[in-house]
Short mmCIF file of C-alpha atoms and ligand atoms in Angstrom, two decimals:
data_model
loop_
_atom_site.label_atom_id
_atom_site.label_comp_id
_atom_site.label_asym_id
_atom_site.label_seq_id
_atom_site.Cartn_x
_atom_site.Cartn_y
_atom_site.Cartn_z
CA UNK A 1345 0.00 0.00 0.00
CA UNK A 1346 1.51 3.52 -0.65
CA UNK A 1347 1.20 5.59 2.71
CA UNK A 1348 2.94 8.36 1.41
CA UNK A 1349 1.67 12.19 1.20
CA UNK A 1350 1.84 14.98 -0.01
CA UNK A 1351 0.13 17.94 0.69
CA UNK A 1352 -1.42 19.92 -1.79
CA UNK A 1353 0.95 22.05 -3.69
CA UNK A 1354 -1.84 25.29 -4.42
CA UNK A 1355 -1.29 26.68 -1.34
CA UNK A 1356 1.87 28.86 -1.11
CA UNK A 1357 1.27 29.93 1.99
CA UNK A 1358 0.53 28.47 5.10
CA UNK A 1359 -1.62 31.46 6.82
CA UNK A 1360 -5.31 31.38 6.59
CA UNK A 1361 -5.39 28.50 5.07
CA UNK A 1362 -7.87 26.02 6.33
CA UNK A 1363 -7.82 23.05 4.31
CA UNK A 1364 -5.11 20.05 5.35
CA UNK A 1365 -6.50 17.31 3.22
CA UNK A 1366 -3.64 15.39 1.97
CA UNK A 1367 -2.84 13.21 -1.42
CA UNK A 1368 -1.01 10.34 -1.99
CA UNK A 1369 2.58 10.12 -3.41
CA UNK A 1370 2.66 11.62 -6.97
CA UNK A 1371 -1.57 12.03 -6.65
CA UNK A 1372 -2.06 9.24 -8.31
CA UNK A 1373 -6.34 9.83 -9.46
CA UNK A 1374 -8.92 7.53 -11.90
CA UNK A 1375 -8.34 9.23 -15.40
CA UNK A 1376 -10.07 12.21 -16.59
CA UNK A 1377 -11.78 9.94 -19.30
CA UNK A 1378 -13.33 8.49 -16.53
CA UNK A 1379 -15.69 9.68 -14.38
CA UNK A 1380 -18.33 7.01 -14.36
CA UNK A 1381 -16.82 4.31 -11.82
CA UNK A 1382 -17.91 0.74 -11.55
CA UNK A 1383 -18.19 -1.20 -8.52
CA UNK A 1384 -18.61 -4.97 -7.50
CA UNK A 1385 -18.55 -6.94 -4.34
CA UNK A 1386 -16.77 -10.05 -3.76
CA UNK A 1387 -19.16 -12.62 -4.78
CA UNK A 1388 -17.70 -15.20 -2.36
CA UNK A 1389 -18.89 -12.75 0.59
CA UNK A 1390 -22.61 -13.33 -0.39
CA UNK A 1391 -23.66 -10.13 0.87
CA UNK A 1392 -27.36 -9.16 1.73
CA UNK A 1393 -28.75 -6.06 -0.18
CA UNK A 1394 -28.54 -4.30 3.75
CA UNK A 1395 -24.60 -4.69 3.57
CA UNK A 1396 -24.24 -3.63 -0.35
CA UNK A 1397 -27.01 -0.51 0.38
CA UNK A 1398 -24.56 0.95 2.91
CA UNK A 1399 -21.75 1.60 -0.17
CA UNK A 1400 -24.37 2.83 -1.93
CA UNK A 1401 -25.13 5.15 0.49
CA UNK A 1402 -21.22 6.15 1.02
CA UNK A 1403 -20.66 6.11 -2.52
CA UNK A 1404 -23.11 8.90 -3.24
CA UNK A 1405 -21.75 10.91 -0.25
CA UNK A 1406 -18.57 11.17 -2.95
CA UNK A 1407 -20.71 11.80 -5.76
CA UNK A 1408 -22.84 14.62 -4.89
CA UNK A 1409 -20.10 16.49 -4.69
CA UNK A 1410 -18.09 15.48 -7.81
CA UNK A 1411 -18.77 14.65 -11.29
CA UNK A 1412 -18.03 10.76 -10.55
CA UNK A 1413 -20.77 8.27 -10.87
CA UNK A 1414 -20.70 4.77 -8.80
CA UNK A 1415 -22.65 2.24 -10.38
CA UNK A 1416 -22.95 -1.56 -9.10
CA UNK A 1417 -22.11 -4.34 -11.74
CA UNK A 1418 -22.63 -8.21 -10.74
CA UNK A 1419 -19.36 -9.00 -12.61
CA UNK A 1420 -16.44 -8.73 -10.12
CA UNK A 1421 -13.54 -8.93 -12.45
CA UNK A 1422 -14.88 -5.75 -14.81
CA UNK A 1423 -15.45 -3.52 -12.05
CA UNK A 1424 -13.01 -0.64 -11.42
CA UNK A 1425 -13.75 -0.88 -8.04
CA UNK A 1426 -13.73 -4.18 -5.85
CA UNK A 1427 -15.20 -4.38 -2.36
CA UNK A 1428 -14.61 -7.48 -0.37
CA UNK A 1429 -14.40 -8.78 3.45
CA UNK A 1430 -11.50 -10.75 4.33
CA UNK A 1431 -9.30 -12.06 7.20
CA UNK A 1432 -6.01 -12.27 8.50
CA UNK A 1433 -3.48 -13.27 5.57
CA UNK A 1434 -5.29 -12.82 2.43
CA UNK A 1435 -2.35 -12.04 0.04
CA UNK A 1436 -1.94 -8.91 -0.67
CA UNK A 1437 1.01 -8.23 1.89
CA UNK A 1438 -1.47 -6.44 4.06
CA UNK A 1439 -3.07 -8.81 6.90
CA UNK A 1440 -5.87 -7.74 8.86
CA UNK A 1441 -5.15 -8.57 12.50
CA UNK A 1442 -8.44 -9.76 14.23
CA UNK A 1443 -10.66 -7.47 16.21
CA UNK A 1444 -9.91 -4.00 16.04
CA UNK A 1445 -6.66 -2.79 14.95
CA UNK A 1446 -6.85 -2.22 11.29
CA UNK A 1447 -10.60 -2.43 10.23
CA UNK A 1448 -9.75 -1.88 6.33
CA UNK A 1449 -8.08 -0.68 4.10
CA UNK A 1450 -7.94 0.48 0.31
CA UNK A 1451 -5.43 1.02 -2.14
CA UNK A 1452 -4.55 4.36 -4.15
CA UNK A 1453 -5.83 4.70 -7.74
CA UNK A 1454 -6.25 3.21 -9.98
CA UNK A 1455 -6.20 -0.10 -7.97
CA UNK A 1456 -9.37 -0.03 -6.85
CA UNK A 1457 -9.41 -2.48 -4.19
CA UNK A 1458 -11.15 -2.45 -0.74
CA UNK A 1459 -10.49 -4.82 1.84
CA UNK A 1460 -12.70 -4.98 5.40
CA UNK A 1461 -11.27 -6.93 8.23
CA UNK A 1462 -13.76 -9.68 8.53
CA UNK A 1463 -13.03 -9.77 11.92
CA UNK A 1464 -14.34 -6.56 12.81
CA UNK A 1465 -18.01 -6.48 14.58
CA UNK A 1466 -19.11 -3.93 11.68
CA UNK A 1467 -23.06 -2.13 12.41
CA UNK A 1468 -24.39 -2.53 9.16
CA UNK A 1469 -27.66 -0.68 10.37
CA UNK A 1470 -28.69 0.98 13.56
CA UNK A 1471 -27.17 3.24 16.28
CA UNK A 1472 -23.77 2.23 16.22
CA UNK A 1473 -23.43 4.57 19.49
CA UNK A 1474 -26.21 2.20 21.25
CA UNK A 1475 -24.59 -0.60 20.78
CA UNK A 1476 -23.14 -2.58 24.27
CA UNK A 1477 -21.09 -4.10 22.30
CA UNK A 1478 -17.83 -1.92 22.84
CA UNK A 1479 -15.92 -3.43 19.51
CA UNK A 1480 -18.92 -2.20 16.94
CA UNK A 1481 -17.75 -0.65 14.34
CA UNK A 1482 -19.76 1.55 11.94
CA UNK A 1483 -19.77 0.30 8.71
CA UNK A 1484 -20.63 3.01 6.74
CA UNK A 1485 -18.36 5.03 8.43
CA UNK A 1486 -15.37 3.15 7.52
CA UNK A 1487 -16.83 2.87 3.97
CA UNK A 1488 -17.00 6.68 3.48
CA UNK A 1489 -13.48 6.95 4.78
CA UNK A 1490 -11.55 3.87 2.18
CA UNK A 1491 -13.94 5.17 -0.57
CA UNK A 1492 -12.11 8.53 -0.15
CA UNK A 1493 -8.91 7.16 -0.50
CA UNK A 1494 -9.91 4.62 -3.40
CA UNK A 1495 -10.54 7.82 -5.07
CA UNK A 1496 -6.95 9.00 -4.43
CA UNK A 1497 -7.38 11.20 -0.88
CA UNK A 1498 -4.65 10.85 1.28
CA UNK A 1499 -5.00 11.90 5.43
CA UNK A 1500 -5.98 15.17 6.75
CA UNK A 1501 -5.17 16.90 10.16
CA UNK A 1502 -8.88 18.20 10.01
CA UNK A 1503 -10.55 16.19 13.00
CA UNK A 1504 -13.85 16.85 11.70
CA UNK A 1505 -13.11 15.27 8.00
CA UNK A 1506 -14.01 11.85 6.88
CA UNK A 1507 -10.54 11.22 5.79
CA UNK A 1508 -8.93 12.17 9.34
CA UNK A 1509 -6.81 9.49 10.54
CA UNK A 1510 -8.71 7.97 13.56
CA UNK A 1511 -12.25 6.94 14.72
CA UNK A 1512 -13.38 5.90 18.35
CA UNK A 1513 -15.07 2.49 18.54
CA UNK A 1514 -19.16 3.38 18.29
CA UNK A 1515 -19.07 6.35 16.39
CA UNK A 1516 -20.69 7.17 13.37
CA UNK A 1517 -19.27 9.94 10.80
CA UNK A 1518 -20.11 9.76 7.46
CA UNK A 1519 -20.71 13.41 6.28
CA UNK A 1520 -18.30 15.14 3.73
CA UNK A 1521 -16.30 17.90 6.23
CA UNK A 1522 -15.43 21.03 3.95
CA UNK A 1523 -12.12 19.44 4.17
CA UNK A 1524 -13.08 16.55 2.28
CA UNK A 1525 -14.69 18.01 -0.21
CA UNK A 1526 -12.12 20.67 -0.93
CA UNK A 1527 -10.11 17.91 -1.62
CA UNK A 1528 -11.85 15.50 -3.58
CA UNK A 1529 -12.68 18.64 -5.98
CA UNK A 1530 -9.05 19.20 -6.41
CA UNK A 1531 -9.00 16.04 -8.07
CA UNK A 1532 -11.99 15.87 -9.98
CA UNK A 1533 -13.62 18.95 -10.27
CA UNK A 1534 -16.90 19.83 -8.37
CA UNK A 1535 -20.63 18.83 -9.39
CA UNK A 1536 -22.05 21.46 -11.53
CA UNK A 1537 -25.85 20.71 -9.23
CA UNK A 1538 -24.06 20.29 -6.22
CA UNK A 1539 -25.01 24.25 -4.83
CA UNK A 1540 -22.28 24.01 -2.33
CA UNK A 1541 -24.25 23.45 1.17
CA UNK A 1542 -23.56 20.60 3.58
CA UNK A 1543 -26.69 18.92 3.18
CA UNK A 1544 -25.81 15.44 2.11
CA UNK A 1545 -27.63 12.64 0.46
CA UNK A 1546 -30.79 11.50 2.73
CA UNK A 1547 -28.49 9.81 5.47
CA UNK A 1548 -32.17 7.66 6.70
CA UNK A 1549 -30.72 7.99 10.28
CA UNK A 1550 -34.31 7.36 11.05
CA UNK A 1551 -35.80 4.66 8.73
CA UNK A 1552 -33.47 1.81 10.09
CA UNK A 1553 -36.33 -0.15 11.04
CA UNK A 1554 -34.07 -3.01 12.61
CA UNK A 1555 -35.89 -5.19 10.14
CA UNK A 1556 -34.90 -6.91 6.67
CA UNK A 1557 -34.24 -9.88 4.79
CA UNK A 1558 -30.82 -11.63 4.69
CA UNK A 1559 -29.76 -12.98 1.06
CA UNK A 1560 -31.68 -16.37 1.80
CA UNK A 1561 -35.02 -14.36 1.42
CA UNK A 1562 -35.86 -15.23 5.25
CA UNK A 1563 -37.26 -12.47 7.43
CA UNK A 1564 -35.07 -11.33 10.26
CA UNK A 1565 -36.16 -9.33 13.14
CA UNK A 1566 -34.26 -7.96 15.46
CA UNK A 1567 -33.64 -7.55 19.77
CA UNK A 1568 -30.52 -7.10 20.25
CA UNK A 1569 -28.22 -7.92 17.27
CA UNK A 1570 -27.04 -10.75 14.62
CA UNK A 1571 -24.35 -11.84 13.70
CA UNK A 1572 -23.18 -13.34 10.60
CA UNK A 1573 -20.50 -15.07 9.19
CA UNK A 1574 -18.64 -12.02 8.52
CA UNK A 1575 -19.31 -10.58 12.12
CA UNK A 1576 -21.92 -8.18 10.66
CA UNK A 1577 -24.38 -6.30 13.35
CA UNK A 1578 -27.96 -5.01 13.26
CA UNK A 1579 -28.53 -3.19 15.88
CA UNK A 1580 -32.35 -2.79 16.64
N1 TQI B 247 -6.98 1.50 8.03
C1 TQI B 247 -6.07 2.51 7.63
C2 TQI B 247 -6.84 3.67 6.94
O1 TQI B 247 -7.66 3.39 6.07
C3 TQI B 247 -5.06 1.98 6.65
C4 TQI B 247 -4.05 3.02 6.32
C5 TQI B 247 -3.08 3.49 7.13
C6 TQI B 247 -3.97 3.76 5.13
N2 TQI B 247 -2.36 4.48 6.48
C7 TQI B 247 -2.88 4.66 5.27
C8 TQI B 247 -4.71 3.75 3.95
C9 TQI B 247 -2.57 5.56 4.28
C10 TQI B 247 -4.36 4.62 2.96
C11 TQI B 247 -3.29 5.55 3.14
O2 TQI B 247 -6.59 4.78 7.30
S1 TQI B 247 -7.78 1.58 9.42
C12 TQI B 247 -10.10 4.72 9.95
C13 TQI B 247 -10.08 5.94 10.77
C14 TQI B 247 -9.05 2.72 9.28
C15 TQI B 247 -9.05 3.84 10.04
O3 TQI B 247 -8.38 0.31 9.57
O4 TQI B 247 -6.88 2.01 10.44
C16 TQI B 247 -11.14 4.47 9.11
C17 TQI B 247 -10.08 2.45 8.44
F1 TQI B 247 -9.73 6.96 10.09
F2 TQI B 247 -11.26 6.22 11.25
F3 TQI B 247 -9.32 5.76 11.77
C18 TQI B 247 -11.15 3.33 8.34
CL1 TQI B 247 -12.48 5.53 9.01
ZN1 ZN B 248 -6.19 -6.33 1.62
ZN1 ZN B 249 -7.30 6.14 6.11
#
């Protein structure tokens, strides 16, 4: 993975200025050609619709403010972009390392590649800040943050931004900071309808009806939580 920065090189001077968003090494970026972005999920993952909804979600966070489109394709190997859960060793030279710890990571462009730690107890839906469970992680969260650097943002200094280097355990943050969007404009240019406000794509804090049906087509309703193979969590 390429950990590198660098920061950006428009501003000259260091007073006033209020963005730290950060690139990586040589800002590598998806070509200018490109601005409508494919993504798949790895189909050995079998992931319910509630799990794949959540990118959705963090994917349109990115494009409301850019002129990138995310679309979802069934065929893995064709996508630009490849989202997949996996633990420990899975050969890439990056392990995950069990619970907490690294929770994911993704790769600068174009790679494309997002990894979750399998291991993690991720909150697919529900109050992530309810939770008693003091290892939840919010998965949307995370998403919002790797998606940002699959799209070639590096680390900022800004607590409040998405791509700031650390999260506590049960919190949630998943809207754009200033700071991330500055950024993410610097590399693709801004949405002609976005009209520059902080409102962000219907974020449905309150429709999470702790309620659904998992990708056998069986009901599931919730007290408490469930857990899945990959250690996902709906929290009711
Ligand atoms: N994973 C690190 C991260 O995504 C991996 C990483 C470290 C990295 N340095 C990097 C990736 C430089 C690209 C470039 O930052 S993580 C958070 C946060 C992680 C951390 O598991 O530690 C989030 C994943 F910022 F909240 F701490 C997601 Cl949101
Ligand atoms: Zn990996
Ligand atoms: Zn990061």
């Amino acid at each position: 993975m390429n950990s590198g920065k660098t920061t950006p090189s428009s501003n000259s001077t260091q007073f006033h200025t209020v963005s730290h968003y950060t690139f990586f090494d040589g800002k590598p970026r998806w070509p200018e050609n490109k601005r409508d972005l494919t993504y798949a999920f790895q189909p050995e993952n079998q992931l319910s619709d509630d799990v794949k909804s959540v990118f959705t979600r963090a994917f349109a966070r990115w494009s409301t403010v850019t002129e990138l489109t995310f679309t979802m394709t069934d065929s893995y190997t064709d996508a630009d972009l490849r989202i997949g859960f996996f633990v420990g060793d899975h050969g890439d030279g990056e392990p995950f390392d069990g619970v907490l710890g690294t929770l994911a990571h993704a790769f600068s462009p174009t790679s494309g590649r997002l990894h979750l730690d399998g291991d993690e107890s991720w909150v697919v839906s529900g109050d992530v800040t309810a939770s008693s469970l003091t290892t939840a992680v919010d998965l949307e969260s995370v998403a919002v943050h790797e998606i940002g650097h699959l799209l070639g943002l590096g680390h900022s200094s800004v607590e409040d931004s998405i791509m700031y280097p650390t999260i506590s355990s049960r919190t949630r943050k998943v809207d754009l900071a200033s700071d991330d969007i500055q950024g993410i404009q610097e590399l693709y240019g801004a949405n002609p309808s976005y009209n520059g406000s902080s409102s962000t794509p219907s974020a449905q804090e309150g429709d999470t009806s702790g309620c659904g049906v998992n990708t056998l087509g069986s009901m599931w309703v919730l007290s408490g939580m469930l857990v899945s193979g990959f250690g996902l969590l709906w929290l009711s």
